[in-house]
Amino acid sequence: MTASTANAQRFREFKMPDVGEGLTEAEILKWYVQPGDTVTDGQVVCEVETAKAAVELPIPYDGVVHELNFGEGVTVDVGTVIISVDTDPGAGPATAPAAVEAPQEAAKAEEEAEPQGRQAVLVGYGAAPSSTKRRARKPQPGVPAQPEPVSAALQAELNARTAPAPAAPVAPAANGTSAGSAGRPLAKPPVRKLAKDLGIDLATIVPSGPDGIITREDVHAAAAPAQAPAAPAEAPATVAEAVAPAETGVVNAAARERRVPVKGVRKATAQAMVASAFTAPHVTEFITVDVTRTMKLVQELKQDPDMAGLRVNPLLLVAKAFLVALKRHPEVNAAWDEVRQEIVYKDYVNLGIAAATPRGLIVPNIKDAGVKTLPQLAAELGDLIATAREGKTSPAAMTGGTVTITNVGVFGVDTGTPILNPGESAILAFGAVKLQPWVHKGKVKARQVTTLALSFDHRLIDGELGSKLLADIAAVLERPKRLITWG
């Protein structure tokens, strides 16, 4: 076994996994370990945020953390190494695999290059010496003749004999190589990723690592001047610029604006909403309904022993009313397959609940909600909302939804025009419940009233079908005994 092979087996690298379905990147939110910490197989080492949720990642090795390749707040592509672990720390000091292999590859390249008389470099073999010879140019009248070029070895010998003072060292070029070399700046993939995230061109960085390799410190150093204050010599101009708006009455808008990168849940939400709004033709219908009886039932259920310990609220009965109405109109529960030009009718209902979280809007769903009893639905609804607010919703919980409810009433809003969750056929907006004058049994009375809004995919659902579904939901909420007679 070679030294490089043994070293590679000792230092195990953990790559960013695909924690969802087809996700391509994730942002590192928090590291729970640092280099030098001992870790065990299955221990959570970091928390990452995907386009769907925040997920904790366990390490599959025992050992000591050798290196964290990325800092917190950095977005990393799936398949990129994020942490390396020394699985045999008692074997003594050793270098990471990349550090061992680089000199060996360079030495090998040098050995292979020497027989051809070419200079060895990290990538390739450099330029081959020219085999052509040119005749000396005839000197032009009045123009001094140029000396013939000499070899580097001969020139060095001549310099040693004729120049008593040593020549000044040649500064490295801005691209991280010597002034006479050319090519791509040398840097490891994590360093290139860091430079890309910070907007730094590697070609402008002077390397400090061995063999002209650009390090993370080099990138941070290059980024620091862009954030540093202006030099004292520029202070008068800065002061003049600051005074100019007051004198001219023009306000610099950029100084009062903030730019935040679009990523994580916000990025996923934006992409999903744009895709849905410009793919599925939306139709939204509204209905205002007296829910006084439903609100009384909520209070009665809170005292029911079978609902003890469960969260009972109006949303629970709206969800149950939606499920009962879907049972009466099962053709609503479908999806449009654009690729195959088919309508997929689903014999199950995965009920999505739009939840506002600190990281943005997510829509986890209750699997097979249509076959659950009211206590079971209440338990799952409570767990779903609590998990979402804690930011612990798994990607699996946010896939496979068929229809969704969004409770805009908790914000005091009467209703809205909700946008479909991609791949779903309908979404119901539940507005605020308010006391309003209402004609009840021939008299105007104060009743608890709400407005429902149903958006549906018009490719799947005609206006008649959508209207019947919404009317049935309202009918159940108006007379909740229909939960029994229709359910």
Tab-separated table of C-alpha atoms in Angstrom:
chain	number	residue	atom	x	y	z
A	1	MET	CA	0.000	0.000	0.000
A	2	THR	CA	1.450	3.354	-1.009
A	3	ALA	CA	1.693	6.288	1.398
A	4	SER	CA	-0.878	8.241	-0.571
A	5	THR	CA	-3.373	5.343	-0.477
A	6	ALA	CA	-2.965	4.858	3.261
A	7	ASN	CA	-3.296	8.577	3.822
A	8	ALA	CA	-6.483	8.695	1.738
A	9	GLN	CA	-7.974	5.878	3.812
A	10	ARG	CA	-7.062	7.670	7.008
A	11	PHE	CA	-8.593	11.004	6.033
A	12	ARG	CA	-12.223	10.415	5.094
A	13	GLU	CA	-14.067	13.150	3.223
A	14	PHE	CA	-17.788	13.802	3.647
A	15	LYS	CA	-19.586	15.359	0.691
A	16	MET	CA	-22.729	17.480	0.647
A	17	PRO	CA	-25.535	14.938	0.120
A	18	ASP	CA	-28.771	15.378	-1.773
A	19	VAL	CA	-31.084	15.554	1.249
A	20	GLY	CA	-34.165	16.127	-0.896
A	21	GLU	CA	-35.448	15.091	-4.294
A	22	GLY	CA	-33.112	16.353	-6.975
A	23	LEU	CA	-31.704	19.280	-4.978
A	24	THR	CA	-28.482	20.716	-6.405
A	25	GLU	CA	-27.159	22.866	-3.554
A	26	ALA	CA	-27.529	23.703	0.121
A	27	GLU	CA	-26.402	26.508	2.414
A	28	ILE	CA	-24.400	25.711	5.533
A	29	LEU	CA	-26.312	27.386	8.352
A	30	LYS	CA	-24.286	26.246	11.362
A	31	TRP	CA	-21.326	24.051	12.226
A	32	TYR	CA	-21.635	22.061	15.449
A	33	VAL	CA	-17.984	20.944	15.364
A	34	GLN	CA	-14.600	22.536	14.768
A	35	PRO	CA	-11.204	21.146	13.654
A	36	GLY	CA	-9.790	19.011	16.453
A	37	ASP	CA	-13.170	17.907	17.811
A	38	THR	CA	-13.836	14.199	18.235
A	39	VAL	CA	-16.844	12.864	16.296
A	40	THR	CA	-18.636	9.531	16.214
A	41	ASP	CA	-20.567	7.745	13.497
A	42	GLY	CA	-24.050	9.275	13.284
A	43	GLN	CA	-23.190	12.481	15.150
A	44	VAL	CA	-24.749	15.641	13.728
A	45	VAL	CA	-21.961	17.948	12.575
A	46	CYS	CA	-23.816	20.740	10.792
A	47	GLU	CA	-27.177	22.167	9.812
A	48	VAL	CA	-27.837	23.032	6.188
A	49	GLU	CA	-30.715	24.767	4.468
A	50	THR	CA	-31.915	23.399	1.176
A	51	ALA	CA	-34.469	24.893	-1.147
A	52	LYS	CA	-37.108	23.131	0.938
A	53	ALA	CA	-36.067	23.000	4.591
A	54	ALA	CA	-33.320	23.078	7.191
A	55	VAL	CA	-31.718	19.660	7.698
A	56	GLU	CA	-29.122	18.368	10.167
A	57	LEU	CA	-26.343	16.241	8.638
A	58	PRO	CA	-24.742	13.344	10.561
A	59	ILE	CA	-21.164	12.276	9.888
A	60	PRO	CA	-20.700	8.598	8.904
A	61	TYR	CA	-17.211	8.248	10.445
A	62	ASP	CA	-15.476	8.002	13.820
A	63	GLY	CA	-12.434	10.187	14.332
A	64	VAL	CA	-11.229	13.752	14.751
A	65	VAL	CA	-12.315	16.649	12.563
A	66	HIS	CA	-9.383	17.556	10.332
A	67	GLU	CA	-10.794	20.407	8.237
A	68	LEU	CA	-14.012	22.312	7.553
A	69	ASN	CA	-13.903	23.235	3.880
A	70	PHE	CA	-16.596	25.931	4.039
A	71	GLY	CA	-17.750	28.466	6.563
A	72	GLU	CA	-21.268	29.228	7.735
A	73	GLY	CA	-23.482	31.056	5.262
A	74	VAL	CA	-21.800	29.527	2.199
A	75	THR	CA	-23.907	27.763	-0.445
A	76	VAL	CA	-22.303	24.475	-1.521
A	77	ASP	CA	-23.113	22.282	-4.513
A	78	VAL	CA	-24.271	18.728	-3.852
A	79	GLY	CA	-21.317	16.338	-4.118
A	80	THR	CA	-18.733	18.840	-2.860
A	81	VAL	CA	-16.544	17.854	0.103
A	82	ILE	CA	-17.532	19.919	3.144
A	83	ILE	CA	-15.585	18.237	5.962
A	84	SER	CA	-12.713	15.782	6.350
A	85	VAL	CA	-12.169	13.476	9.336
A	86	ASP	CA	-8.958	11.852	10.571
A	87	THR	CA	-10.103	8.305	11.323
A	88	ASP	CA	-6.761	7.291	12.900
A	89	PRO	CA	-5.529	10.271	14.923
A	90	GLY	CA	-3.277	8.030	17.049
A	91	ALA	CA	-1.087	7.251	14.045
A	92	GLY	CA	0.777	10.519	14.454
A	93	PRO	CA	0.889	13.726	12.449
A	94	ALA	CA	0.040	13.483	8.797
A	95	THR	CA	-1.014	15.719	5.982
A	96	ALA	CA	-4.317	15.645	4.129
A	97	PRO	CA	-4.435	13.545	0.932
A	98	ALA	CA	-4.436	16.556	-1.339
A	99	ALA	CA	-1.296	17.933	0.299
A	100	VAL	CA	0.548	14.634	-0.138
A	101	GLU	CA	-0.460	13.953	-3.699
A	102	ALA	CA	0.339	17.389	-5.087
A	103	PRO	CA	4.166	17.204	-4.592
A	104	GLN	CA	4.234	13.632	-5.898
A	105	GLU	CA	2.382	14.613	-9.041
A	106	ALA	CA	4.650	17.598	-9.488
A	107	ALA	CA	7.783	15.436	-9.078
A	108	LYS	CA	6.437	12.897	-11.520
A	109	ALA	CA	5.721	15.604	-14.041
A	110	GLU	CA	9.249	16.946	-13.581
A	111	GLU	CA	10.790	13.521	-14.180
A	112	GLU	CA	8.736	12.981	-17.310
A	113	ALA	CA	9.508	16.444	-18.598
A	114	GLU	CA	13.279	16.395	-18.189
A	115	PRO	CA	14.098	13.945	-21.040
A	116	GLN	CA	12.333	16.202	-23.518
A	117	GLY	CA	14.096	19.286	-22.199
A	118	ARG	CA	10.792	20.863	-21.166
A	119	GLN	CA	10.081	22.674	-17.929
A	120	ALA	CA	7.779	20.787	-15.513
A	121	VAL	CA	4.697	22.617	-14.260
A	122	LEU	CA	1.682	21.558	-12.150
A	123	VAL	CA	-0.552	21.207	-15.207
A	124	GLY	CA	1.020	19.989	-18.471
A	125	TYR	CA	4.695	20.151	-19.403
A	126	GLY	CA	5.190	23.737	-20.386
A	127	ALA	CA	6.302	24.959	-23.777
A	128	ALA	CA	8.624	22.772	-25.835
A	129	PRO	CA	11.923	24.332	-26.964
A	130	SER	CA	11.842	25.530	-30.532
A	131	SER	CA	13.659	23.351	-33.077
A	132	THR	CA	13.877	25.990	-35.779
A	133	LYS	CA	16.828	28.283	-36.319
A	134	ARG	CA	16.757	31.755	-37.755
A	135	ARG	CA	19.427	33.639	-39.553
A	136	ALA	CA	20.780	36.680	-37.838
A	137	ARG	CA	19.258	39.892	-39.048
A	138	LYS	CA	21.425	42.294	-40.931
A	139	PRO	CA	22.093	45.405	-38.911
A	140	GLN	CA	20.236	48.446	-40.200
A	141	PRO	CA	22.115	51.674	-40.656
A	142	GLY	CA	21.866	53.838	-37.560
A	143	VAL	CA	20.248	51.103	-35.473
A	144	PRO	CA	22.422	49.292	-32.914
A	145	ALA	CA	22.517	45.547	-33.313
A	146	GLN	CA	20.561	43.468	-30.708
A	147	PRO	CA	22.596	40.828	-28.862
A	148	GLU	CA	21.766	37.191	-29.467
A	149	PRO	CA	19.745	35.520	-26.682
A	150	VAL	CA	21.687	33.254	-24.345
A	151	SER	CA	20.648	30.257	-22.348
A	152	ALA	CA	19.446	30.719	-18.774
A	153	ALA	CA	22.416	28.757	-17.361
A	154	LEU	CA	24.985	30.757	-19.344
A	155	GLN	CA	23.295	34.006	-18.432
A	156	ALA	CA	23.382	33.062	-14.744
A	157	GLU	CA	27.099	32.305	-14.978
A	158	LEU	CA	27.774	35.584	-16.754
A	159	ASN	CA	25.752	37.478	-14.175
A	160	ALA	CA	27.713	35.846	-11.353
A	161	ARG	CA	31.004	36.917	-12.916
A	162	THR	CA	30.105	40.406	-13.993
A	163	ALA	CA	27.481	41.650	-11.522
A	164	PRO	CA	28.719	42.036	-7.934
A	165	ALA	CA	25.229	42.848	-6.566
A	166	PRO	CA	22.433	40.272	-6.655
A	167	ALA	CA	19.522	40.981	-8.955
A	168	ALA	CA	16.237	42.072	-7.412
A	169	PRO	CA	13.749	39.234	-7.044
A	170	VAL	CA	11.054	39.079	-9.660
A	171	ALA	CA	7.632	39.737	-8.154
A	172	PRO	CA	4.999	37.159	-8.940
A	173	ALA	CA	2.411	38.112	-11.489
A	174	ALA	CA	-1.142	39.000	-10.475
A	175	ASN	CA	-2.531	35.696	-11.666
A	176	GLY	CA	-0.694	33.707	-9.014
A	177	THR	CA	2.108	32.388	-11.266
A	178	SER	CA	5.540	33.669	-12.089
A	179	ALA	CA	5.884	36.503	-14.519
A	180	GLY	CA	7.039	34.179	-17.244
A	181	SER	CA	4.377	31.513	-16.720
A	182	ALA	CA	0.798	31.449	-17.904
A	183	GLY	CA	-2.353	29.478	-17.311
A	184	ARG	CA	-5.196	29.065	-14.849
A	185	PRO	CA	-4.563	30.267	-11.268
A	186	LEU	CA	-3.845	27.348	-8.953
A	187	ALA	CA	-6.439	26.835	-6.190
A	188	LYS	CA	-8.409	24.017	-4.616
A	189	PRO	CA	-12.141	23.723	-5.455
A	190	PRO	CA	-13.299	25.050	-2.040
A	191	VAL	CA	-11.069	28.095	-2.490
A	192	ARG	CA	-12.470	28.689	-5.978
A	193	LYS	CA	-15.984	28.433	-4.548
A	194	LEU	CA	-15.131	30.949	-1.823
A	195	ALA	CA	-13.713	33.387	-4.365
A	196	LYS	CA	-16.822	33.022	-6.515
A	197	ASP	CA	-19.109	33.699	-3.539
A	198	LEU	CA	-17.106	36.800	-2.581
A	199	GLY	CA	-16.913	38.064	-6.166
A	200	ILE	CA	-13.111	37.875	-6.282
A	201	ASP	CA	-11.234	37.099	-9.508
A	202	LEU	CA	-8.525	34.530	-8.751
A	203	ALA	CA	-6.383	36.029	-11.485
A	204	THR	CA	-5.967	39.171	-9.353
A	205	ILE	CA	-4.696	37.356	-6.246
A	206	VAL	CA	-1.027	36.913	-5.340
A	207	PRO	CA	-0.670	33.344	-3.962
A	208	SER	CA	1.051	32.613	-0.666
A	209	GLY	CA	0.707	28.833	-0.641
A	210	PRO	CA	3.331	26.291	-1.699
A	211	ASP	CA	3.965	25.936	-5.428
A	212	GLY	CA	1.994	29.106	-6.122
A	213	ILE	CA	-1.335	27.770	-4.813
A	214	ILE	CA	-3.921	30.340	-3.725
A	215	THR	CA	-5.205	29.761	-0.166
A	216	ARG	CA	-8.424	30.754	1.619
A	217	GLU	CA	-6.453	33.428	3.486
A	218	ASP	CA	-5.355	34.909	0.167
A	219	VAL	CA	-8.980	35.188	-0.960
A	220	HIS	CA	-10.094	36.790	2.311
A	221	ALA	CA	-7.189	39.220	2.103
A	222	ALA	CA	-8.173	40.174	-1.432
A	223	ALA	CA	-11.775	40.736	-0.325
A	224	ALA	CA	-10.799	42.876	2.671
A	225	PRO	CA	-9.691	46.000	0.721
A	226	ALA	CA	-13.104	46.217	-0.959
A	227	GLN	CA	-14.721	46.486	2.464
A	228	ALA	CA	-12.110	48.733	4.080
A	229	PRO	CA	-12.644	52.482	4.460
A	230	ALA	CA	-11.152	54.851	1.928
A	231	ALA	CA	-7.582	56.062	2.328
A	232	PRO	CA	-6.977	59.372	4.145
A	233	ALA	CA	-6.006	60.974	0.861
A	234	GLU	CA	-9.499	60.381	-0.442
A	235	ALA	CA	-11.190	61.791	2.667
A	236	PRO	CA	-11.857	65.286	1.200
A	237	ALA	CA	-13.639	63.766	-1.800
A	238	THR	CA	-15.728	61.540	0.470
A	239	VAL	CA	-16.728	64.501	2.582
A	240	ALA	CA	-17.612	66.471	-0.508
A	241	GLU	CA	-19.801	63.616	-1.773
A	242	ALA	CA	-21.572	63.409	1.577
A	243	VAL	CA	-22.264	67.148	1.601
A	244	ALA	CA	-23.401	67.259	-2.019
A	245	PRO	CA	-26.867	65.687	-1.467
A	246	ALA	CA	-27.722	68.211	1.224
A	247	GLU	CA	-26.706	71.075	-1.000
A	248	THR	CA	-28.439	69.850	-4.146
A	249	GLY	CA	-31.462	68.231	-2.534
A	250	VAL	CA	-30.708	64.881	-4.263
A	251	VAL	CA	-30.670	61.822	-1.979
A	252	ASN	CA	-28.414	58.874	-2.796
A	253	ALA	CA	-30.898	55.979	-2.820
A	254	ALA	CA	-28.171	53.314	-2.827
A	255	ALA	CA	-26.991	54.461	0.602
A	256	ARG	CA	-30.425	53.645	2.035
A	257	GLU	CA	-30.946	50.279	0.347
A	258	ARG	CA	-29.929	46.745	1.305
A	259	ARG	CA	-29.351	43.859	-1.069
A	260	VAL	CA	-29.839	40.304	0.193
A	261	PRO	CA	-28.919	37.264	-1.944
A	262	VAL	CA	-31.908	35.177	-2.990
A	263	LYS	CA	-31.336	31.646	-1.711
A	264	GLY	CA	-32.773	28.812	0.336
A	265	VAL	CA	-36.525	28.742	0.957
A	266	ARG	CA	-37.067	32.199	-0.532
A	267	LYS	CA	-35.398	31.164	-3.789
A	268	ALA	CA	-37.420	27.948	-3.977
A	269	THR	CA	-40.664	29.782	-3.217
A	270	ALA	CA	-39.998	32.387	-5.899
A	271	GLN	CA	-39.233	29.755	-8.527
A	272	ALA	CA	-42.283	27.689	-7.599
A	273	MET	CA	-44.671	30.639	-7.638
A	274	VAL	CA	-43.423	31.914	-10.990
A	275	ALA	CA	-43.608	28.428	-12.489
A	276	SER	CA	-47.137	27.918	-11.168
A	277	ALA	CA	-48.511	31.357	-12.057
A	278	PHE	CA	-47.247	31.171	-15.641
A	279	THR	CA	-47.960	27.481	-16.231
A	280	ALA	CA	-51.338	26.664	-14.699
A	281	PRO	CA	-54.233	28.947	-15.716
A	282	HIS	CA	-55.622	30.067	-12.358
A	283	VAL	CA	-59.276	30.689	-11.588
A	284	THR	CA	-60.252	32.044	-8.155
A	285	GLU	CA	-63.786	31.999	-6.779
A	286	PHE	CA	-65.071	33.469	-3.512
A	287	ILE	CA	-67.877	32.741	-1.090
A	288	THR	CA	-68.895	34.389	2.175
A	289	VAL	CA	-70.405	32.052	4.744
A	290	ASP	CA	-71.921	32.141	8.230
A	291	VAL	CA	-69.674	29.918	10.394
A	292	THR	CA	-71.326	30.606	13.736
A	293	ARG	CA	-72.282	26.950	14.217
A	294	THR	CA	-68.765	25.833	13.320
A	295	MET	CA	-67.268	28.188	15.894
A	296	LYS	CA	-69.624	26.768	18.540
A	297	LEU	CA	-68.551	23.253	17.590
A	298	VAL	CA	-64.910	24.245	18.035
A	299	GLN	CA	-65.624	25.252	21.620
A	300	GLU	CA	-67.537	22.014	22.277
A	301	LEU	CA	-64.742	19.876	20.859
A	302	LYS	CA	-62.222	21.529	23.151
A	303	GLN	CA	-64.171	20.033	26.053
A	304	ASP	CA	-64.535	16.598	24.460
A	305	PRO	CA	-62.466	13.885	26.237
A	306	ASP	CA	-61.602	12.312	22.863
A	307	MET	CA	-59.866	15.568	21.853
A	308	ALA	CA	-57.978	16.005	25.125
A	309	GLY	CA	-54.421	17.204	24.583
A	310	LEU	CA	-55.082	18.024	20.943
A	311	ARG	CA	-55.138	21.436	19.352
A	312	VAL	CA	-58.688	22.236	18.271
A	313	ASN	CA	-59.209	25.398	16.198
A	314	PRO	CA	-61.306	26.577	13.235
A	315	LEU	CA	-58.579	25.491	10.780
A	316	LEU	CA	-59.114	21.877	11.852
A	317	LEU	CA	-62.792	21.970	10.857
A	318	VAL	CA	-62.027	23.853	7.629
A	319	ALA	CA	-59.577	21.080	6.740
A	320	LYS	CA	-62.176	18.429	7.514
A	321	ALA	CA	-64.798	20.295	5.455
A	322	PHE	CA	-62.345	20.469	2.524
A	323	LEU	CA	-61.721	16.719	2.739
A	324	VAL	CA	-65.450	15.929	2.857
A	325	ALA	CA	-66.072	18.127	-0.200
A	326	LEU	CA	-63.201	16.427	-2.074
A	327	LYS	CA	-64.786	13.069	-1.317
A	328	ARG	CA	-67.953	14.303	-3.051
A	329	HIS	CA	-65.934	15.625	-6.021
A	330	PRO	CA	-62.917	13.292	-6.346
A	331	GLU	CA	-62.119	14.460	-9.893
A	332	VAL	CA	-60.753	17.670	-8.378
A	333	ASN	CA	-57.949	15.726	-6.735
A	334	ALA	CA	-55.791	15.407	-9.830
A	335	ALA	CA	-52.613	16.647	-11.498
A	336	TRP	CA	-51.672	17.739	-15.018
A	337	ASP	CA	-48.801	15.845	-16.671
A	338	GLU	CA	-47.530	18.207	-19.352
A	339	VAL	CA	-44.857	15.819	-20.658
A	340	ARG	CA	-47.188	12.891	-21.260
A	341	GLN	CA	-50.248	15.035	-21.884
A	342	GLU	CA	-52.231	13.129	-19.284
A	343	ILE	CA	-54.418	13.930	-16.275
A	344	VAL	CA	-53.389	11.941	-13.212
A	345	TYR	CA	-56.353	11.263	-10.895
A	346	LYS	CA	-55.282	10.464	-7.345
A	347	ASP	CA	-57.161	8.168	-4.983
A	348	TYR	CA	-55.446	9.673	-1.944
A	349	VAL	CA	-55.352	13.186	-0.504
A	350	ASN	CA	-52.126	14.684	0.820
A	351	LEU	CA	-53.398	17.884	2.400
A	352	GLY	CA	-50.865	20.728	2.352
A	353	ILE	CA	-50.903	23.442	5.014
A	354	ALA	CA	-49.131	26.687	4.097
A	355	ALA	CA	-46.956	27.686	7.056
A	356	ALA	CA	-45.103	30.954	7.600
A	357	THR	CA	-41.681	30.307	9.152
A	358	PRO	CA	-38.693	32.544	9.970
A	359	ARG	CA	-37.018	31.251	6.785
A	360	GLY	CA	-40.047	31.837	4.579
A	361	LEU	CA	-43.191	30.108	3.372
A	362	ILE	CA	-43.234	26.317	3.257
A	363	VAL	CA	-46.075	23.874	2.507
A	364	PRO	CA	-45.731	20.552	4.334
A	365	ASN	CA	-48.568	18.105	3.876
A	366	ILE	CA	-50.490	15.510	5.866
A	367	LYS	CA	-50.203	12.168	4.090
A	368	ASP	CA	-53.469	10.321	3.407
A	369	ALA	CA	-55.443	13.008	5.208
A	370	GLY	CA	-58.693	11.852	3.633
A	371	VAL	CA	-58.833	8.622	5.657
A	372	LYS	CA	-57.937	10.082	9.050
A	373	THR	CA	-60.378	10.589	11.889
A	374	LEU	CA	-60.852	14.042	13.400
A	375	PRO	CA	-58.553	13.326	16.390
A	376	GLN	CA	-55.891	11.904	14.059
A	377	LEU	CA	-56.172	14.919	11.783
A	378	ALA	CA	-55.880	17.262	14.772
A	379	ALA	CA	-52.771	15.474	16.041
A	380	GLU	CA	-51.015	15.560	12.669
A	381	LEU	CA	-52.008	19.145	12.019
A	382	GLY	CA	-50.573	20.235	15.373
A	383	ASP	CA	-47.315	18.349	14.814
A	384	LEU	CA	-46.984	19.704	11.278
A	385	ILE	CA	-47.345	23.337	12.321
A	386	ALA	CA	-45.059	23.003	15.363
A	387	THR	CA	-42.333	21.302	13.324
A	388	ALA	CA	-42.574	23.940	10.587
A	389	ARG	CA	-42.201	26.827	13.035
A	390	GLU	CA	-39.146	25.180	14.571
A	391	GLY	CA	-37.615	24.902	11.103
A	392	LYS	CA	-37.346	21.117	11.377
A	393	THR	CA	-39.674	20.115	8.535
A	394	SER	CA	-38.114	17.374	6.424
A	395	PRO	CA	-38.029	17.614	2.606
A	396	ALA	CA	-40.144	14.448	2.403
A	397	ALA	CA	-42.948	16.191	4.304
A	398	MET	CA	-43.107	18.857	1.593
A	399	THR	CA	-43.390	16.578	-1.414
A	400	GLY	CA	-46.379	14.771	-2.890
A	401	GLY	CA	-49.093	17.261	-1.917
A	402	THR	CA	-52.376	17.214	-3.851
A	403	VAL	CA	-54.325	20.214	-2.455
A	404	THR	CA	-53.487	22.973	0.031
A	405	ILE	CA	-55.081	25.261	2.629
A	406	THR	CA	-53.640	28.697	3.457
A	407	ASN	CA	-54.953	30.331	6.619
A	408	VAL	CA	-54.639	34.055	5.874
A	409	GLY	CA	-57.256	34.795	8.513
A	410	VAL	CA	-54.684	34.570	11.314
A	411	PHE	CA	-53.273	37.850	9.990
A	412	GLY	CA	-56.680	39.556	10.083
A	413	VAL	CA	-57.061	39.350	6.307
A	414	ASP	CA	-60.515	38.722	4.847
A	415	THR	CA	-59.275	36.569	1.958
A	416	GLY	CA	-56.886	36.495	-0.994
A	417	THR	CA	-56.177	34.985	-4.393
A	418	PRO	CA	-53.772	32.142	-3.536
A	419	ILE	CA	-51.364	30.711	-6.094
A	420	LEU	CA	-51.347	26.964	-6.598
A	421	ASN	CA	-48.519	24.910	-5.186
A	422	PRO	CA	-46.804	23.389	-8.284
A	423	GLY	CA	-48.228	19.994	-9.164
A	424	GLU	CA	-51.450	20.533	-7.219
A	425	SER	CA	-54.955	21.179	-8.487
A	426	ALA	CA	-56.521	23.486	-5.889
A	427	ILE	CA	-55.752	25.738	-2.926
A	428	LEU	CA	-58.254	27.094	-0.399
A	429	ALA	CA	-57.746	30.422	1.392
A	430	PHE	CA	-59.454	30.670	4.803
A	431	GLY	CA	-60.100	34.292	5.794
A	432	ALA	CA	-60.604	35.963	9.151
A	433	VAL	CA	-63.763	35.142	11.122
A	434	LYS	CA	-65.526	38.368	12.112
A	435	LEU	CA	-68.798	39.421	13.682
A	436	GLN	CA	-70.930	40.915	10.923
A	437	PRO	CA	-74.604	41.755	10.414
A	438	TRP	CA	-76.203	38.740	8.771
A	439	VAL	CA	-79.760	37.748	7.901
A	440	HIS	CA	-80.486	34.693	10.058
A	441	LYS	CA	-84.003	33.208	10.189
A	442	GLY	CA	-85.455	36.349	8.650
A	443	LYS	CA	-83.781	38.768	11.063
A	444	VAL	CA	-80.554	40.767	10.910
A	445	LYS	CA	-78.254	39.505	13.630
A	446	ALA	CA	-74.575	39.615	14.493
A	447	ARG	CA	-73.098	36.398	13.188
A	448	GLN	CA	-69.574	35.021	12.826
A	449	VAL	CA	-68.776	35.257	9.134
A	450	THR	CA	-65.763	34.409	6.985
A	451	THR	CA	-64.830	34.503	3.316
A	452	LEU	CA	-63.335	31.525	1.495
A	453	ALA	CA	-61.379	31.743	-1.757
A	454	LEU	CA	-60.656	28.729	-3.942
A	455	SER	CA	-58.025	28.871	-6.695
A	456	PHE	CA	-57.891	25.925	-9.091
A	457	ASP	CA	-56.128	24.794	-12.257
A	458	HIS	CA	-58.544	25.511	-15.092
A	459	ARG	CA	-56.870	22.869	-17.265
A	460	LEU	CA	-58.197	20.245	-14.851
A	461	ILE	CA	-61.227	21.841	-13.253
A	462	ASP	CA	-64.022	23.576	-15.093
A	463	GLY	CA	-65.902	26.451	-13.510
A	464	GLU	CA	-68.885	24.261	-12.635
A	465	LEU	CA	-66.784	21.693	-10.798
A	466	GLY	CA	-64.788	24.334	-8.952
A	467	SER	CA	-67.971	26.141	-7.919
A	468	LYS	CA	-69.562	22.960	-6.589
A	469	LEU	CA	-66.474	22.155	-4.532
A	470	LEU	CA	-66.370	25.607	-2.956
A	471	ALA	CA	-70.125	25.603	-2.300
A	472	ASP	CA	-69.890	22.237	-0.530
A	473	ILE	CA	-67.039	23.449	1.686
A	474	ALA	CA	-69.139	26.454	2.675
A	475	ALA	CA	-72.202	24.263	3.264
A	476	VAL	CA	-70.284	22.056	5.717
A	477	LEU	CA	-68.978	25.064	7.627
A	478	GLU	CA	-72.436	26.615	7.747
A	479	ARG	CA	-74.001	23.405	9.076
A	480	PRO	CA	-71.185	21.251	10.496
A	481	LYS	CA	-73.552	18.300	11.076
A	482	ARG	CA	-72.897	17.614	7.379
A	483	LEU	CA	-69.538	16.284	8.495
A	484	ILE	CA	-71.559	13.281	9.628
A	485	THR	CA	-74.200	13.075	6.929
A	486	TRP	CA	-71.770	13.679	4.050
A	487	GLY	CA	-68.657	12.175	5.621
